[in-house]
PDB file of C-alpha atoms in Angstrom:
ATOM      1  CA  UNK A 168     154.664-102.446 -27.742  1.00 54.00           C
ATOM      2  CA  UNK A 169     152.239-103.092 -30.574  1.00 75.00           C
ATOM      3  CA  UNK A 170     150.607 -99.671 -30.677  1.00 92.00           C
ATOM      4  CA  UNK A 171     146.916 -98.796 -30.505  1.00 95.00           C
ATOM      5  CA  UNK A 172     144.696-101.107 -32.520  1.00 96.00           C
ATOM      6  CA  UNK A 173     141.103-100.643 -33.631  1.00 97.00           C
ATOM      7  CA  UNK A 174     138.575-103.065 -35.013  1.00 97.00           C
ATOM      8  CA  UNK A 175     136.969-103.073 -37.496  1.00 97.00           C
ATOM      9  CA  UNK A 176     138.855-100.763 -39.823  1.00 96.00           C
ATOM     10  CA  UNK A 177     135.792-100.197 -41.977  1.00 96.00           C
ATOM     11  CA  UNK A 178     132.107-100.599 -41.231  1.00 97.00           C
ATOM     12  CA  UNK A 179     129.198-100.072 -43.606  1.00 98.00           C
ATOM     13  CA  UNK A 180     125.752-100.170 -42.064  1.00 98.00           C
ATOM     14  CA  UNK A 181     122.219 -99.177 -42.848  1.00 97.00           C
ATOM     15  CA  UNK A 182     120.521 -96.302 -41.109  1.00 97.00           C
ATOM     16  CA  UNK A 183     118.878 -97.407 -37.890  1.00 97.00           C
ATOM     17  CA  UNK A 184     121.274-100.272 -37.184  1.00 98.00           C
ATOM     18  CA  UNK A 185     123.516-100.480 -34.136  1.00 98.00           C
ATOM     19  CA  UNK A 186     127.300-100.667 -34.485  1.00 98.00           C
ATOM     20  CA  UNK A 187     130.101-101.317 -32.018  1.00 98.00           C
ATOM     21  CA  UNK A 188     133.769-100.471 -32.381  1.00 98.00           C
ATOM     22  CA  UNK A 189     136.650-101.774 -30.323  1.00 98.00           C
ATOM     23  CA  UNK A 190     139.914-100.123 -29.312  1.00 98.00           C
ATOM     24  CA  UNK A 191     142.911-101.814 -27.705  1.00 97.00           C
ATOM     25  CA  UNK A 192     145.290 -99.255 -26.216  1.00 96.00           C
ATOM     26  CA  UNK A 193     149.022 -99.509 -25.755  1.00 94.00           C
ATOM     27  CA  UNK A 194     149.563-101.811 -22.811  1.00 91.00           C
ATOM     28  CA  UNK A 195     149.960-100.016 -19.495  1.00 87.00           C
ATOM     29  CA  UNK A 196     148.439 -96.800 -20.858  1.00 92.00           C
ATOM     30  CA  UNK A 197     145.841 -95.826 -18.279  1.00 92.00           C
ATOM     31  CA  UNK A 198     144.080 -93.163 -20.355  1.00 93.00           C
ATOM     32  CA  UNK A 199     142.002 -93.875 -23.444  1.00 95.00           C
ATOM     33  CA  UNK A 200     140.307 -91.330 -25.709  1.00 96.00           C
ATOM     34  CA  UNK A 201     137.723 -91.410 -28.486  1.00 97.00           C
ATOM     35  CA  UNK A 202     137.573 -88.775 -31.219  1.00 96.00           C
ATOM     36  CA  UNK A 203     135.459 -88.387 -34.346  1.00 96.00           C
ATOM     37  CA  UNK A 204     136.865 -87.005 -37.583  1.00 95.00           C
ATOM     38  CA  UNK A 205     134.794 -86.044 -40.611  1.00 93.00           C
ATOM     39  CA  UNK A 206     136.323 -85.624 -44.048  1.00 88.00           C
ATOM     40  CA  UNK A 207     138.578 -82.596 -44.340  1.00 84.00           C
ATOM     41  CA  UNK A 208     138.290 -81.657 -40.674  1.00 90.00           C
ATOM     42  CA  UNK A 209     140.345 -82.045 -37.558  1.00 92.00           C
ATOM     43  CA  UNK A 210     139.243 -84.607 -34.974  1.00 94.00           C
ATOM     44  CA  UNK A 211     136.615 -83.729 -32.362  1.00 94.00           C
ATOM     45  CA  UNK A 212     136.797 -85.063 -28.841  1.00 94.00           C
ATOM     46  CA  UNK A 213     134.068 -87.480 -27.779  1.00 95.00           C
ATOM     47  CA  UNK A 214     135.056 -88.998 -24.444  1.00 95.00           C
ATOM     48  CA  UNK A 215     137.925 -90.254 -22.348  1.00 94.00           C
ATOM     49  CA  UNK A 216     138.632 -92.852 -19.690  1.00 94.00           C
ATOM     50  CA  UNK A 217     141.123 -93.050 -16.888  1.00 92.00           C
ATOM     51  CA  UNK A 218     141.410 -96.759 -16.209  1.00 92.00           C
ATOM     52  CA  UNK A 219     137.794 -97.964 -16.206  1.00 92.00           C
ATOM     53  CA  UNK A 220     136.239 -94.629 -15.233  1.00 93.00           C
ATOM     54  CA  UNK A 221     134.686 -92.452 -17.929  1.00 92.00           C
ATOM     55  CA  UNK A 222     135.755 -88.999 -16.781  1.00 91.00           C
ATOM     56  CA  UNK A 223     134.588 -86.678 -19.525  1.00 89.00           C
ATOM     57  CA  UNK A 224     132.007 -86.701 -22.287  1.00 90.00           C
ATOM     58  CA  UNK A 225     131.560 -84.168 -25.051  1.00 90.00           C
ATOM     59  CA  UNK A 226     128.213 -82.623 -25.880  1.00 86.00           C
ATOM     60  CA  UNK A 227     128.736 -84.340 -29.248  1.00 79.00           C
ATOM     61  CA  UNK A 228     128.118 -87.660 -27.520  1.00 83.00           C
ATOM     62  CA  UNK A 229     124.352 -87.949 -27.818  1.00 86.00           C
ATOM     63  CA  UNK A 230     122.227 -90.493 -25.996  1.00 91.00           C
ATOM     64  CA  UNK A 231     122.709 -92.864 -28.911  1.00 95.00           C
ATOM     65  CA  UNK A 232     126.421 -93.127 -28.160  1.00 95.00           C
ATOM     66  CA  UNK A 233     127.828 -95.134 -25.296  1.00 95.00           C
ATOM     67  CA  UNK A 234     131.392 -96.062 -24.434  1.00 96.00           C
ATOM     68  CA  UNK A 235     132.798 -98.513 -21.956  1.00 95.00           C
ATOM     69  CA  UNK A 236     136.194 -99.609 -20.767  1.00 96.00           C
ATOM     70  CA  UNK A 237     135.683-102.663 -18.586  1.00 91.00           C
ATOM     71  CA  UNK A 238     138.646-103.547 -16.375  1.00 86.00           C
ATOM     72  CA  UNK A 239     140.565-100.570 -17.712  1.00 84.00           C
ATOM     73  CA  UNK A 240     141.874-102.403 -20.755  1.00 90.00           C
ATOM     74  CA  UNK A 241     140.149-102.313 -24.161  1.00 96.00           C
ATOM     75  CA  UNK A 242     137.261 -99.959 -24.859  1.00 97.00           C
ATOM     76  CA  UNK A 243     134.117-100.192 -26.943  1.00 97.00           C
ATOM     77  CA  UNK A 244     132.119 -97.412 -28.556  1.00 97.00           C
ATOM     78  CA  UNK A 245     128.547 -98.257 -29.485  1.00 97.00           C
ATOM     79  CA  UNK A 246     126.269 -96.190 -31.675  1.00 97.00           C
ATOM     80  CA  UNK A 247     122.591 -97.093 -31.554  1.00 97.00           C
ATOM     81  CA  UNK A 248     120.080 -96.300 -34.299  1.00 97.00           C
ATOM     82  CA  UNK A 249     122.754 -94.961 -36.619  1.00 97.00           C
ATOM     83  CA  UNK A 250     122.053 -91.887 -38.728  1.00 96.00           C
ATOM     84  CA  UNK A 251     123.744 -90.713 -41.918  1.00 96.00           C
ATOM     85  CA  UNK A 252     125.338 -87.898 -39.943  1.00 94.00           C
ATOM     86  CA  UNK A 253     127.238 -90.487 -37.926  1.00 96.00           C
ATOM     87  CA  UNK A 254     129.357 -91.316 -40.973  1.00 97.00           C
ATOM     88  CA  UNK A 255     132.921 -90.428 -39.987  1.00 96.00           C
ATOM     89  CA  UNK A 256     136.270 -91.822 -38.927  1.00 96.00           C
ATOM     90  CA  UNK A 257     136.279 -92.823 -35.263  1.00 97.00           C
ATOM     91  CA  UNK A 258     139.730 -92.500 -33.749  1.00 97.00           C
ATOM     92  CA  UNK A 259     140.995 -94.014 -30.535  1.00 97.00           C
ATOM     93  CA  UNK A 260     144.089 -92.836 -28.688  1.00 96.00           C
ATOM     94  CA  UNK A 261     145.825 -93.789 -25.485  1.00 95.00           C
ATOM     95  CA  UNK A 262     148.315 -92.162 -23.169  1.00 93.00           C
ATOM     96  CA  UNK A 263     150.226 -92.832 -20.014  1.00 90.00           C
ATOM     97  CA  UNK A 264     148.725 -90.467 -17.472  1.00 77.00           C
ATOM     98  CA  UNK A 265     148.500 -87.066 -19.150  1.00 70.00           C
ATOM     99  CA  UNK A 266     151.325 -87.571 -21.565  1.00 78.00           C
ATOM    100  CA  UNK A 267     151.280 -87.595 -25.357  1.00 90.00           C
ATOM    101  CA  UNK A 268     148.336 -89.335 -26.999  1.00 94.00           C
ATOM    102  CA  UNK A 269     149.096 -92.110 -29.500  1.00 94.00           C
ATOM    103  CA  UNK A 270     146.483 -92.916 -32.081  1.00 96.00           C
ATOM    104  CA  UNK A 271     145.145 -96.057 -33.678  1.00 96.00           C
ATOM    105  CA  UNK A 272     144.344 -96.416 -37.380  1.00 95.00           C
ATOM    106  CA  UNK A 273     140.689 -95.507 -36.883  1.00 96.00           C
ATOM    107  CA  UNK A 274     137.381 -97.119 -37.828  1.00 97.00           C
ATOM    108  CA  UNK A 275     135.700 -95.613 -40.878  1.00 96.00           C
ATOM    109  CA  UNK A 276     131.911 -95.764 -40.526  1.00 97.00           C
ATOM    110  CA  UNK A 277     129.611 -95.344 -43.501  1.00 97.00           C
ATOM    111  CA  UNK A 278     125.886 -95.162 -42.826  1.00 97.00           C
ATOM    112  CA  UNK A 279     123.735 -95.743 -45.902  1.00 96.00           C
TER     113      UNK A 279
ATOM    114  CA  UNK B 298     136.887 -71.872 -24.705  1.00 82.00           C
ATOM    115  CA  UNK B 299     140.149 -72.748 -26.342  1.00 87.00           C
ATOM    116  CA  UNK B 300     140.413 -72.653 -30.130  1.00 93.00           C
ATOM    117  CA  UNK B 301     143.078 -73.623 -32.642  1.00 96.00           C
ATOM    118  CA  UNK B 302     143.325 -72.022 -36.072  1.00 97.00           C
ATOM    119  CA  UNK B 303     145.279 -73.199 -39.079  1.00 97.00           C
ATOM    120  CA  UNK B 304     144.858 -70.586 -41.778  1.00 95.00           C
ATOM    121  CA  UNK B 305     146.550 -72.478 -44.599  1.00 96.00           C
ATOM    122  CA  UNK B 306     144.282 -75.188 -46.030  1.00 96.00           C
ATOM    123  CA  UNK B 307     147.021 -76.291 -48.429  1.00 97.00           C
ATOM    124  CA  UNK B 308     150.739 -75.700 -48.864  1.00 97.00           C
ATOM    125  CA  UNK B 309     153.168 -76.993 -51.459  1.00 97.00           C
ATOM    126  CA  UNK B 310     156.947 -77.163 -51.414  1.00 97.00           C
ATOM    127  CA  UNK B 311     159.667 -78.428 -53.680  1.00 97.00           C
ATOM    128  CA  UNK B 312     161.441 -81.554 -52.502  1.00 97.00           C
ATOM    129  CA  UNK B 313     164.525 -80.688 -50.383  1.00 97.00           C
ATOM    130  CA  UNK B 314     163.223 -77.175 -49.670  1.00 97.00           C
ATOM    131  CA  UNK B 315     161.947 -75.772 -46.362  1.00 98.00           C
ATOM    132  CA  UNK B 316     158.306 -75.072 -45.557  1.00 98.00           C
ATOM    133  CA  UNK B 317     156.580 -73.491 -42.565  1.00 98.00           C
ATOM    134  CA  UNK B 318     153.053 -74.338 -41.468  1.00 98.00           C
ATOM    135  CA  UNK B 319     151.187 -71.821 -39.323  1.00 98.00           C
ATOM    136  CA  UNK B 320     149.061 -72.346 -36.239  1.00 98.00           C
ATOM    137  CA  UNK B 321     147.545 -69.888 -33.807  1.00 98.00           C
ATOM    138  CA  UNK B 322     145.531 -70.650 -30.712  1.00 97.00           C
ATOM    139  CA  UNK B 323     143.475 -68.884 -28.119  1.00 95.00           C
ATOM    140  CA  UNK B 324     143.515 -69.726 -24.432  1.00 93.00           C
ATOM    141  CA  UNK B 325     143.393 -68.093 -21.041  1.00 91.00           C
ATOM    142  CA  UNK B 326     145.433 -70.868 -19.428  1.00 90.00           C
ATOM    143  CA  UNK B 327     149.078 -70.344 -18.569  1.00 88.00           C
ATOM    144  CA  UNK B 328     150.130 -73.997 -18.642  1.00 91.00           C
ATOM    145  CA  UNK B 329     149.369 -76.113 -21.674  1.00 94.00           C
ATOM    146  CA  UNK B 330     150.846 -78.325 -24.369  1.00 94.00           C
ATOM    147  CA  UNK B 331     150.950 -77.927 -28.120  1.00 96.00           C
ATOM    148  CA  UNK B 332     151.371 -80.658 -30.688  1.00 97.00           C
ATOM    149  CA  UNK B 333     151.816 -81.178 -34.383  1.00 98.00           C
ATOM    150  CA  UNK B 334     150.428 -84.426 -35.752  1.00 97.00           C
ATOM    151  CA  UNK B 335     150.790 -85.801 -39.266  1.00 97.00           C
ATOM    152  CA  UNK B 336     148.084 -87.849 -40.997  1.00 95.00           C
ATOM    153  CA  UNK B 337     149.175 -89.417 -44.310  1.00 92.00           C
ATOM    154  CA  UNK B 338     146.385 -90.395 -46.733  1.00 86.00           C
ATOM    155  CA  UNK B 339     144.402 -93.336 -45.346  1.00 77.00           C
ATOM    156  CA  UNK B 340     146.893 -93.777 -42.540  1.00 81.00           C
ATOM    157  CA  UNK B 341     146.900 -93.083 -38.873  1.00 89.00           C
ATOM    158  CA  UNK B 342     147.673 -89.924 -36.953  1.00 94.00           C
ATOM    159  CA  UNK B 343     151.347 -89.730 -36.014  1.00 94.00           C
ATOM    160  CA  UNK B 344     152.929 -87.371 -33.505  1.00 95.00           C
ATOM    161  CA  UNK B 345     155.506 -85.096 -35.126  1.00 97.00           C
ATOM    162  CA  UNK B 346     156.524 -82.831 -32.256  1.00 97.00           C
ATOM    163  CA  UNK B 347     155.288 -81.466 -28.935  1.00 95.00           C
ATOM    164  CA  UNK B 348     155.970 -78.298 -26.972  1.00 95.00           C
ATOM    165  CA  UNK B 349     155.334 -77.551 -23.316  1.00 93.00           C
ATOM    166  CA  UNK B 350     154.241 -73.951 -22.816  1.00 92.00           C
ATOM    167  CA  UNK B 351     156.479 -73.472 -19.775  1.00 91.00           C
ATOM    168  CA  UNK B 352     159.564 -74.237 -21.855  1.00 90.00           C
ATOM    169  CA  UNK B 353     161.049 -71.258 -23.635  1.00 85.00           C
ATOM    170  CA  UNK B 354     163.243 -73.373 -25.861  1.00 93.00           C
ATOM    171  CA  UNK B 355     161.646 -74.386 -29.145  1.00 95.00           C
ATOM    172  CA  UNK B 356     161.240 -78.134 -29.642  1.00 95.00           C
ATOM    173  CA  UNK B 357     163.201 -79.876 -32.397  1.00 95.00           C
ATOM    174  CA  UNK B 358     162.932 -83.394 -33.821  1.00 94.00           C
ATOM    175  CA  UNK B 359     165.412 -84.030 -36.613  1.00 96.00           C
ATOM    176  CA  UNK B 360     164.124 -82.078 -39.675  1.00 97.00           C
ATOM    177  CA  UNK B 361     161.112 -80.755 -37.764  1.00 98.00           C
ATOM    178  CA  UNK B 362     161.236 -77.714 -35.506  1.00 97.00           C
ATOM    179  CA  UNK B 363     158.737 -75.280 -34.069  1.00 97.00           C
ATOM    180  CA  UNK B 364     158.656 -71.544 -33.528  1.00 97.00           C
ATOM    181  CA  UNK B 365     156.679 -71.123 -30.311  1.00 96.00           C
ATOM    182  CA  UNK B 366     155.673 -67.544 -29.535  1.00 95.00           C
ATOM    183  CA  UNK B 367     153.693 -67.695 -26.301  1.00 94.00           C
ATOM    184  CA  UNK B 368     152.765 -64.022 -26.124  1.00 93.00           C
ATOM    185  CA  UNK B 369     151.520 -64.064 -29.705  1.00 95.00           C
ATOM    186  CA  UNK B 370     149.880 -67.489 -29.193  1.00 96.00           C
ATOM    187  CA  UNK B 371     151.583 -68.773 -32.304  1.00 97.00           C
ATOM    188  CA  UNK B 372     153.019 -72.250 -32.893  1.00 97.00           C
ATOM    189  CA  UNK B 373     154.436 -72.791 -36.381  1.00 98.00           C
ATOM    190  CA  UNK B 374     156.079 -75.946 -37.720  1.00 98.00           C
ATOM    191  CA  UNK B 375     159.149 -75.790 -39.931  1.00 98.00           C
ATOM    192  CA  UNK B 376     160.058 -78.776 -42.050  1.00 98.00           C
ATOM    193  CA  UNK B 377     163.578 -78.676 -43.458  1.00 98.00           C
ATOM    194  CA  UNK B 378     164.860 -80.715 -46.415  1.00 97.00           C
ATOM    195  CA  UNK B 379     161.310 -81.753 -47.355  1.00 97.00           C
ATOM    196  CA  UNK B 380     160.913 -85.349 -48.503  1.00 97.00           C
ATOM    197  CA  UNK B 381     158.195 -87.045 -50.533  1.00 96.00           C
ATOM    198  CA  UNK B 382     157.212 -88.992 -47.425  1.00 95.00           C
ATOM    199  CA  UNK B 383     156.328 -85.730 -45.675  1.00 97.00           C
ATOM    200  CA  UNK B 384     153.223 -85.349 -47.849  1.00 96.00           C
ATOM    201  CA  UNK B 385     150.239 -85.510 -45.492  1.00 97.00           C
ATOM    202  CA  UNK B 386     147.655 -83.518 -43.578  1.00 97.00           C
ATOM    203  CA  UNK B 387     149.277 -81.702 -40.670  1.00 98.00           C
ATOM    204  CA  UNK B 388     147.191 -80.901 -37.626  1.00 98.00           C
ATOM    205  CA  UNK B 389     148.028 -78.518 -34.818  1.00 98.00           C
ATOM    206  CA  UNK B 390     146.523 -79.489 -31.456  1.00 97.00           C
ATOM    207  CA  UNK B 391     146.240 -77.928 -27.995  1.00 96.00           C
ATOM    208  CA  UNK B 392     145.856 -79.559 -24.602  1.00 94.00           C
ATOM    209  CA  UNK B 393     145.321 -77.647 -21.406  1.00 91.00           C
ATOM    210  CA  UNK B 394     147.157 -78.636 -18.270  1.00 84.00           C
ATOM    211  CA  UNK B 395     143.951 -79.501 -16.426  1.00 80.00           C
ATOM    212  CA  UNK B 396     142.042 -80.998 -19.333  1.00 79.00           C
ATOM    213  CA  UNK B 397     143.126 -84.065 -21.241  1.00 85.00           C
ATOM    214  CA  UNK B 398     141.181 -83.647 -24.458  1.00 90.00           C
ATOM    215  CA  UNK B 399     143.002 -82.395 -27.527  1.00 94.00           C
ATOM    216  CA  UNK B 400     141.555 -79.403 -29.370  1.00 95.00           C
ATOM    217  CA  UNK B 401     142.436 -79.467 -33.050  1.00 96.00           C
ATOM    218  CA  UNK B 402     142.879 -77.126 -35.948  1.00 96.00           C
ATOM    219  CA  UNK B 403     141.299 -77.879 -39.315  1.00 95.00           C
ATOM    220  CA  UNK B 404     144.573 -79.080 -40.788  1.00 96.00           C
ATOM    221  CA  UNK B 405     146.961 -78.089 -43.587  1.00 97.00           C
ATOM    222  CA  UNK B 406     147.464 -80.355 -46.570  1.00 97.00           C
ATOM    223  CA  UNK B 407     151.159 -80.456 -47.455  1.00 98.00           C
ATOM    224  CA  UNK B 408     152.090 -81.326 -51.033  1.00 97.00           C
ATOM    225  CA  UNK B 409     155.677 -82.177 -51.905  1.00 97.00           C
ATOM    226  CA  UNK B 410     156.688 -81.514 -55.501  1.00 96.00           C
ATOM    227  CA  UNK B 411     159.413 -83.844 -56.822  1.00 93.00           C
TER     228      UNK B 411
END
């Protein structure tokens, strides 16, 4: 069990560019979650998957955000036309069914 | 809607002493789960302890224990024999039985004084 991994760990981009983050959950975990955390705040839920199905999306997830989990394994989170307000830490977590969520190290996004 | 409140932005404790972090929550659900996570500087979120609401017994994990008061909707974390490695942001989180997203408090920064 290698834990949840995320790539890249840091991303600096210019406003208006598209970025994509990847999350690899703990093997055999069927649920995968994305959260966003801004400095000094607790995380905010974005979306979650059960296997390959995206079951819930937060109102925070605007049309510029899209997430996928093909084949129920790794997941990607894409942000199109990035804005400075998108600067945050993007956290991925996974769980077995509805059990405890285990987190990855996060991807820190800076939009210039 | 459920909310989680951590009223202590920062706490400090002398090494080897005991400290209690506070958390209150609001919900109309009867079945739910509560968690304390630890986030060291520039490191990932780590589960400290979890509590199922249907269990009356308070959860304990080594030096970490909780005081769960369901009627008062209070869920405090006690850290005994504080160690330098305990320095981190501590987040209280709630998860309803029918909803898998975690709802988080704003966090408490714990400082350990050597």
